[in-house]
């Protein structure tokens, strides 16, 4: 409770004094201009250098007519300049849409458009990806950031950004900073796109502050820490939770452009890191690397993130000598954030029983097949008892930053995430869509265990429209985590797998591509015409029991899932 109180006091002070991210960062620069803000490869970026480049970004884009309240898309690999660009744009009241660097073609164009971007900033590594969609973005100015020559075939008026910034002033913009507000939009961060096209979550200055400082206080991250983040900076974990420790508290972050399991501990040792971040299956990948004599010579005392599977948790901390794991849950766009501060294996956080009014979150019972909330005789939702599974929700209060819901750029998508009349008549909550289970510990805490969800997807792949597709996660022996399986209804036998896999590869990042395909002549429905998704998940991918056609993604193609291939997968001879 003490840590949560400190967090709320700081947020209250920032709100009272109308502080924004650039204002807080500028104060830190004055305190220690020569301190290292970012390590990147062999580069050292001081706080003063970050401030100067971000000022140049602000001056330049103001000079070319980009105005307060507009949005610019940033399509770039992780590097210190990435932060400098969006930080600089925020100094003139311009929001930045952080485009996932793995996106291609239709999802890429969608992400740029849904945030109403007025221009695109990209680096040379991703120039070819923009070249593929140039006809869809011809109306937008393009700014290429590169230390070499630019590709004029991409756009006849493409602007070489680096020399333009070099010739721009690097001094502060006092007038523009004074006009900015903590309620201004600073970023658009996109959902992964596993439930259709990516959705642009709205991030205000104060929302950014809450998420990054929540981890800072609850897990005791210190100002003198050096934090290793091999995570993409377009993502909440890397770009907000990690980078936020630099911009708002004066810590140091070591950035790696692309995650490498074999270099994880080598990097931590090289940069003298005391804290490291993870997400998803990163810990499993690091654990799969052969034992090395130097893997325990690091100084990392704390690792935080989300997605560390309970099955490998203790093995990971024992092998690498990690004193504390800070597993947390927090939807980018949501108001429901939890963090595990005592390293309880498998938990993503806790809520003290006496903190209901201070931080009103909880689990509510839902109908198993449909996910619809169950309600009592009074019309309100039913809270889960200890041991009962349910959906995690957080009460929305627009007057408090810790429980506000800023939603998405698309207001229709925002409305879909709200459930009304939950704990009291007239209230509303944010639905995380995350299924958890409540466990009581010493009657004071509620622990939430993460489980993988099920999602639906309707997307046009390679010119073939999927009429109905259900994607779920299934367990595979010898593999940590779960694999994606898509059940596709093909009533008239027109599915062309070669065309389909081409569409999958062009439209979905590698982590979102289903490994298994099940082709159905019709989809099983409930009596109220709801999809029986749970049945498909339970049935799995056993060709000895399933009569439908089954396929497995191997070598870039979907091949028939034969009995022999199934046995090889089950026995670990064929790796996923």
C-alpha positions in Angstrom: 0.0 0.0 0.0 2.9 2.3 0.8 4.3 2.0 -2.8 0.9 2.6 -4.3 0.5 5.7 -2.2 3.8 7.0 -3.4 2.8 6.4 -7.0 -0.5 8.3 -6.5 1.2 11.2 -4.8 3.6 11.7 -7.6 0.9 11.5 -10.2 -1.2 14.0 -8.2 1.8 16.4 -8.1 2.4 16.0 -11.9 -1.3 16.5 -12.6 -1.5 19.6 -10.4 1.5 21.2 -12.1 0.4 20.2 -15.6 3.5 18.2 -16.2 4.1 16.3 -19.4 6.8 13.8 -20.4 9.0 16.5 -22.1 8.7 18.8 -19.1 9.8 16.1 -16.6 12.6 15.0 -18.9 13.9 18.5 -19.3 14.2 18.9 -15.5 16.2 15.6 -15.4 18.5 16.9 -18.2 19.3 20.0 -16.0 20.2 17.7 -13.1 22.6 15.4 -15.0 23.2 16.4 -18.6 26.2 14.1 -19.0 24.7 11.0 -17.5 24.1 8.2 -20.0 20.5 7.9 -21.0 20.8 5.1 -23.6 23.4 2.5 -24.5 23.0 1.2 -28.0 25.6 -1.1 -29.7 28.8 0.9 -28.9 27.1 4.2 -28.7 26.4 6.2 -25.5 23.6 8.8 -25.6 23.7 11.3 -22.8 20.6 13.1 -21.5 21.8 16.3 -23.1 22.2 14.6 -26.5 18.6 13.1 -26.3 17.3 16.6 -25.3 19.1 18.3 -28.2 18.0 15.9 -30.9 14.4 15.9 -29.7 14.5 19.7 -29.7 15.7 19.6 -33.3 12.9 17.2 -34.3 10.4 19.6 -32.7 11.8 22.7 -34.4 12.0 21.0 -37.8 8.5 19.6 -37.9 7.0 22.8 -36.6 8.8 24.6 -39.5 7.3 22.3 -42.1 3.8 22.9 -40.9 3.0 19.9 -38.7 0.5 21.3 -36.2 -0.5 20.6 -32.6 -3.1 17.9 -32.3 -2.0 16.1 -35.5 -0.4 12.6 -35.7 2.8 11.4 -37.4 3.5 7.7 -38.0 6.9 6.3 -36.9 8.0 3.1 -38.7 11.5 2.4 -37.4 13.7 -0.2 -35.8 14.5 0.2 -32.1 17.3 2.7 -31.5 17.8 5.9 -29.4 16.7 8.1 -32.3 13.3 6.3 -32.1 12.7 7.9 -28.7 14.1 11.2 -29.7 11.7 11.5 -32.6 8.5 10.9 -30.7 9.7 12.9 -27.7 10.5 15.8 -30.0 7.1 15.6 -31.7 5.4 15.7 -28.3 7.1 19.0 -27.5 5.0 20.7 -30.2 1.8 18.8 -29.3 2.0 16.2 -32.0 1.2 12.6 -31.3 3.2 9.7 -32.7 1.7 6.5 -34.0 4.3 3.8 -33.1 3.9 1.4 -36.1 4.9 -2.3 -35.5 8.0 -2.8 -37.6 6.9 -6.4 -38.4 3.7 -5.2 -40.2 3.4 -5.6 -44.0 1.0 -4.5 -46.7 -2.7 -4.3 -45.6 -2.1 -4.2 -41.8 0.7 -1.7 -42.3 -1.5 0.7 -44.3 -4.4 0.2 -41.9 -2.2 1.2 -38.9 -1.0 4.3 -40.6 -4.5 5.3 -41.6 -6.4 4.4 -38.5 -4.4 6.9 -36.4 -5.1 9.6 -39.0 -1.4 10.1 -39.7 -0.4 13.2 -41.6 3.2 12.0 -42.4 5.4 9.0 -42.1 8.9 8.8 -40.6 10.8 5.6 -41.4 14.4 4.3 -41.5 16.3 2.7 -44.4 15.9 -0.8 -42.9 12.1 -0.6 -43.6 12.2 1.4 -46.8 11.3 -1.7 -48.9 8.2 -2.4 -46.9 6.9 1.1 -47.6 7.8 0.7 -51.2 5.4 -2.2 -51.4 2.5 0.0 -50.2 3.6 3.3 -51.8 0.4 3.6 -53.9 -1.7 3.6 -50.6 0.3 6.3 -49.0 1.2 8.7 -51.9 -0.7 11.5 -50.2 1.5 11.5 -47.1 4.9 13.2 -46.8 7.7 10.7 -46.3 10.7 11.4 -44.1 13.6 8.8 -44.3 16.0 8.7 -41.4 19.3 7.2 -42.6 23.0 7.9 -42.4 23.4 6.9 -46.1 21.7 7.8 -49.4 17.9 7.7 -49.7 15.9 5.7 -52.2 14.1 8.2 -54.5 12.1 5.4 -56.1 10.0 5.2 -53.0 8.6 8.6 -53.5 9.7 11.4 -55.7 9.6 13.9 -52.8 11.0 11.7 -50.1 12.9 13.9 -47.6 16.2 13.0 -46.1 15.5 13.7 -42.5 19.0 13.5 -40.8 20.6 16.5 -42.6 17.3 18.4 -42.1 17.5 17.8 -38.3 21.3 18.6 -38.3 20.6 22.1 -39.6 17.6 22.7 -37.2 18.0 24.5 -33.9 18.5 22.4 -30.8 17.4 24.8 -28.1 14.3 24.5 -26.0 10.8 25.4 -27.1 9.4 27.1 -24.0 6.2 28.5 -25.6 5.2 25.2 -27.1 5.9 23.3 -23.8 3.8 25.8 -21.8 0.8 25.1 -24.1 0.9 21.4 -23.7 -1.3 19.5 -21.2 -1.0 16.2 -19.3 -4.2 15.2 -21.0 -2.8 15.6 -24.5 -2.4 12.5 -26.7 1.3 11.7 -26.9 1.3 8.2 -28.5 -0.8 5.6 -30.3 0.3 2.1 -29.4 -1.2 -0.7 -31.4 -2.6 -4.0 -30.2 -0.9 -7.1 -31.7 -3.6 -7.7 -34.4 -4.5 -11.2 -33.2 -8.1 -10.2 -33.1 -8.3 -8.7 -36.6 -6.6 -5.5 -37.7 -4.4 -3.7 -35.1 -6.2 -1.2 -32.9 -4.6 2.1 -32.0 -4.7 2.6 -28.2 -4.7 6.3 -27.2 -1.9 7.1 -24.7 -2.0 10.5 -23.0 1.0 11.9 -21.1 -0.5 11.0 -17.7 -1.4 7.5 -18.9 2.2 7.0 -20.0 3.3 8.3 -16.6 1.0 6.0 -14.7 2.0 2.8 -16.5 5.8 3.4 -16.4 5.8 4.8 -12.8 3.5 2.0 -11.6 6.3 -0.6 -12.3 8.9 1.9 -11.0 7.4 2.1 -7.6 5.8 -1.3 -7.2 9.0 -3.2 -8.1 11.5 -0.7 -6.7 13.3 0.3 -9.8 16.0 2.9 -8.9 17.3 6.0 -10.6 20.8 4.5 -10.8 19.6 1.3 -12.4 20.8 0.3 -15.9 17.9 -1.6 -17.5 18.4 -4.0 -20.4 15.5 -4.0 -22.9 15.7 -6.2 -26.0 12.0 -5.5 -26.6 10.6 -3.5 -29.5 10.1 0.2 -28.6 6.7 0.3 -30.4 5.4 -2.0 -27.7 4.1 -0.9 -24.2 6.7 -2.9 -22.3 9.8 -1.5 -24.1 8.6 1.9 -25.2 6.7 2.9 -22.1 7.6 0.7 -19.1 11.3 0.5 -20.1 12.0 3.9 -21.7 9.8 5.6 -19.2 12.4 4.9 -16.5 14.8 7.2 -18.5 12.4 9.9 -19.4 10.6 10.2 -16.0 13.1 9.1 -13.4 16.6 9.4 -14.9 17.6 5.8 -15.1 19.6 4.3 -17.9 18.4 1.9 -20.6 20.5 -0.4 -22.8 18.6 -0.9 -26.1 19.0 -3.9 -28.5 17.4 -3.5 -31.9 16.4 -7.2 -32.2 16.2 -9.8 -29.4 18.9 -12.4 -29.3 18.7 -15.3 -26.8 22.4 -16.1 -27.2 23.4 -12.5 -26.5 21.0 -11.8 -23.6 23.4 -12.3 -20.8 26.4 -11.1 -22.8 24.7 -7.8 -23.3 23.7 -7.5 -19.6 27.3 -8.1 -18.6 28.7 -5.7 -21.2 26.4 -2.8 -20.1 26.6 -3.6 -16.3 22.8 -4.0 -16.2 21.0 -4.4 -12.9 17.5 -4.9 -14.3 16.3 -6.6 -17.4 13.0 -6.9 -19.2 11.2 -9.8 -20.9 7.9 -10.5 -22.6 6.2 -13.5 -24.0 8.5 -16.4 -24.7 11.8 -14.6 -24.2 12.6 -16.4 -21.0 12.0 -19.7 -22.6 14.3 -18.8 -25.5 17.0 -17.7 -23.1 16.6 -20.9 -21.1 17.0 -23.0 -24.3 20.5 -21.7 -24.9 23.2 -24.1 -23.9 24.8 -23.5 -20.5 27.6 -21.0 -20.6 30.2 -20.3 -17.9 29.5 -16.5 -18.0 25.7 -16.7 -17.8 25.7 -16.0 -14.0 28.4 -13.3 -14.1 25.8 -10.6 -14.6 24.5 -8.1 -12.0 20.8 -8.4 -12.8 18.8 -8.5 -9.5 15.3 -7.9 -11.0 13.6 -9.0 -14.2 10.2 -7.8 -15.0 7.7 -8.3 -17.8 4.8 -10.6 -18.7 4.4 -14.0 -20.1 6.8 -16.0 -18.0 5.2 -19.5 -17.9 4.8 -21.1 -14.5 6.3 -24.3 -15.9 9.8 -22.7 -16.4 9.7 -20.0 -13.7 11.7 -21.7 -11.0 14.1 -23.4 -13.4 14.8 -20.0 -15.0 15.5 -18.1 -11.7 17.6 -21.0 -10.3 19.8 -21.4 -13.4 20.5 -17.7 -13.9 20.4 -16.5 -10.2 17.6 -14.0 -10.5 16.6 -12.7 -7.1 13.2 -11.2 -8.1 10.7 -11.7 -10.9 8.2 -8.9 -11.4 5.5 -10.5 -13.6 2.8 -8.0 -14.4 -0.4 -7.6 -16.4 -1.6 -4.4 -18.0 -3.5 -3.8 -21.3 -2.0 -0.9 -23.1 -5.4 0.7 -23.6 -6.9 -0.5 -20.3 -7.3 0.8 -16.8 -6.6 -2.6 -15.1 -2.9 -3.1 -14.2 -1.5 -5.6 -11.8 2.1 -6.5 -10.7 3.5 -9.4 -8.8 5.8 -7.8 -6.2 6.7 -10.9 -4.2 7.8 -13.3 -6.9 4.9 -15.7 -6.4 5.3 -18.3 -9.1 2.6 -18.1 -11.8 0.9 -14.9 -10.5 0.6 -11.7 -12.5 -0.3 -9.5 -9.5 -2.4 -9.0 -6.4 -5.0 -6.6 -5.1 -5.3 -6.1 -1.3 -8.8 -6.9 -0.2 -9.1 -3.6 1.6 -8.2 -1.6 -1.6 -11.5 -2.0 -3.4 -12.4 1.7 -3.5 -8.8 2.9 -4.0 -8.2 0.5 -6.9 -11.5 -1.1 -8.0 -10.5 -4.1 -10.1 -11.6 -7.7 -9.9 -12.8 -10.9 -11.6 -16.4 -11.5 -12.7 -18.0 -14.8 -13.6 -18.7 -15.4 -17.3 -20.6 -18.0 -19.4 -18.0 -20.6 -20.3 -18.9 -21.0 -23.9 -19.6 -17.4 -24.9 -17.6 -15.3 -22.4 -20.7 -13.2 -21.6 -20.9 -11.9 -18.0 -23.2 -13.8 -15.6 -25.6 -11.6 -13.6 -27.5 -12.1 -10.4 -31.1 -11.4 -9.6 -30.2 -7.7 -9.1 -29.0 -7.5 -12.7 -25.3 -6.9 -11.6 -22.4 -9.1 -12.4 -21.3 -11.8 -10.1 -17.8 -11.6 -8.5 -15.6 -14.6 -8.6 -15.0 -16.5 -5.3 -11.5 -17.9 -4.5 -10.7 -20.6 -7.0 -13.3 -19.6 -9.6 -12.1 -18.5 -13.1 -13.5 -15.3 -14.6 -12.7 -12.2 -16.7 -10.5 -9.5 -15.2 -12.2 -6.0 -15.2 -11.4 -2.6 -13.9 -14.0 0.1 -13.0 -13.8 3.2 -15.2 -13.6 6.6 -13.5 -12.6 9.3 -16.0 -11.7 11.7 -13.1 -8.8 9.4 -11.9 -5.8 8.5 -14.0 -5.5 5.1 -12.3 -9.0 4.1 -13.5 -9.7 6.2 -16.6 -10.1 4.6 -20.0 -8.8 6.6 -23.0 -9.7 3.8 -25.5 -8.8 3.6 -29.1 -8.6 6.0 -32.0 -11.6 4.1 -33.3 -14.5 5.0 -30.9 -16.5 2.0 -32.0 -13.7 -0.3 -30.9 -13.6 1.5 -27.6 -17.3 0.9 -26.9 -16.8 -2.9 -27.4 -14.5 -3.0 -24.4 -17.0 -1.5 -21.9 -19.3 -3.5 -19.8 -22.1 -1.6 -17.9 -23.9 -2.2 -14.7 -21.2 -4.5 -13.2 -20.6 -3.7 -9.5 -23.4 -1.1 -9.2 -26.2 0.1 -11.4 -24.9 2.8 -13.8 -21.2 2.0 -13.5 -19.0 0.7 -16.3 -15.8 -1.3 -16.5 -13.1 -2.1 -18.9 -13.1 -5.7 -20.1 -9.5 -7.0 -20.5 -10.6 -10.2 -22.2 -8.0 -11.9 -20.0 -9.2 -15.1 -18.2 -7.8 -15.6 -14.7 -8.4 -17.4 -11.5 -8.7 -15.9 -8.0 -6.6 -17.3 -5.2 -6.6 -16.1 -1.7 -3.3 -15.7 0.2 -3.4 -15.1 4.0 -6.9 -13.6 3.3 -5.3 -10.3 2.3 -4.4 -10.7 -1.3 -6.0 -11.8 -4.5 -3.7 -13.4 -7.0 -4.4 -13.7 -10.7 -3.0 -16.5 -12.8 -2.7 -15.9 -16.5 -4.2 -18.2 -19.1 -4.2 -17.9 -22.8 -7.4 -16.7 -24.4 -9.3 -17.5 -27.6 -9.9 -15.0 -30.3 -11.7 -14.7 -33.6 -10.4 -13.2 -36.8 -11.9 -12.1 -40.1 -9.3 -11.0 -42.6 -8.8 -11.2 -46.3 -5.8 -13.4 -47.1 -4.3 -13.4 -50.6 -7.6 -12.5 -52.3 -9.6 -15.3 -50.6 -12.1 -14.2 -48.0 -12.4 -16.4 -45.0 -16.1 -16.6 -44.2 -15.6 -17.8 -40.7 -12.4 -18.5 -38.8 -11.7 -19.3 -35.2 -8.2 -19.2 -33.8 -7.4 -20.8 -30.5 -4.3 -21.7 -28.5 -3.5 -25.4 -28.0 -0.9 -27.1 -25.9 1.9 -29.1 -27.6 4.1 -31.5 -25.7 7.8 -30.5 -25.3 6.9 -26.9 -26.1 6.5 -24.1 -23.5 3.6 -21.8 -24.1 0.9 -22.6 -26.7 0.6 -22.9 -30.5 -2.0 -21.1 -32.6 -4.6 -23.2 -34.5 -7.1 -21.8 -37.0 -10.4 -23.6 -37.7 -11.6 -22.5 -41.1 -15.1 -23.1 -42.6 -14.8 -24.0 -46.3 -18.3 -24.9 -47.3 -17.7 -25.0 -51.1 -14.1 -26.5 -51.0 -12.5 -23.4 -52.5 -9.6 -23.0 -50.0 -6.3 -22.7 -51.8 -3.6 -23.3 -49.1 -0.8 -21.9 -51.3 -2.7 -18.6 -51.7 -3.7 -18.7 -48.1 -0.2 -19.1 -46.7 1.0 -16.3 -49.0 -1.6 -14.0 -47.5 -0.7 -15.1 -44.0 3.0 -14.3 -44.5 2.3 -10.9 -46.2 -0.4 -9.8 -43.7 0.5 -11.3 -40.3 3.8 -11.0 -38.3 5.4 -14.4 -37.6 4.2 -14.6 -34.0 0.5 -14.2 -35.2 0.6 -17.0 -37.9 -1.3 -20.1 -36.9 0.8 -23.3 -36.9 -2.1 -25.6 -37.4 -5.1 -25.4 -39.8 -8.4 -27.4 -39.4 -10.7 -27.2 -42.3 -14.4 -27.6 -41.5 -17.5 -28.0 -43.7 -19.5 -26.2 -41.0 -18.8 -24.6 -37.7 -20.3 -26.0 -34.5 -22.7 -23.6 -32.9 -24.5 -23.3 -29.5 -28.3 -23.2 -29.3 -28.0 -19.4 -29.4 -25.8 -19.5 -32.4 -22.5 -18.8 -30.6 -19.3 -20.4 -31.8 -18.2 -23.5 -29.8 -14.7 -22.4 -29.6 -13.9 -24.3 -26.4 -14.7 -27.6 -28.1 -12.2 -26.9 -30.9 -9.6 -26.1 -28.3 -10.2 -29.2 -26.3 -10.1 -31.5 -29.4 -6.7 -30.2 -30.4 -5.0 -31.5 -33.6 -5.0 -35.3 -33.3 -5.7 -36.7 -36.9 -6.5 -40.1 -35.3 -9.6 -38.6 -33.7 -10.5 -35.7 -35.9 -12.1 -36.4 -39.3 -11.6 -32.9 -40.6 -8.6 -32.0 -42.8 -5.6 -30.9 -40.7 -2.5 -29.0 -41.9 0.8 -28.0 -40.2 2.9 -25.0 -41.1 6.3 -26.4 -42.1 9.0 -24.7 -44.3 6.7 -21.8 -45.2 3.9 -24.1 -46.4 0.9 -25.8 -44.9 1.4 -29.6 -45.3 -1.1 -32.3 -44.4 -0.9 -33.3 -40.8 -0.5 -37.1 -41.2 -0.5 -39.6 -38.4 3.3 -39.9 -38.6 3.8 -36.2 -38.5 1.5 -35.9 -35.5 3.5 -38.6 -33.7 6.8 -36.8 -34.5 5.4 -33.5 -33.1 4.0 -35.2 -30.0 7.4 -36.9 -29.4 9.4 -33.8 -30.0 11.1 -35.1 -33.2 9.5 -32.3 -35.2 10.1 -29.0 -33.5 7.7 -26.0 -33.7 
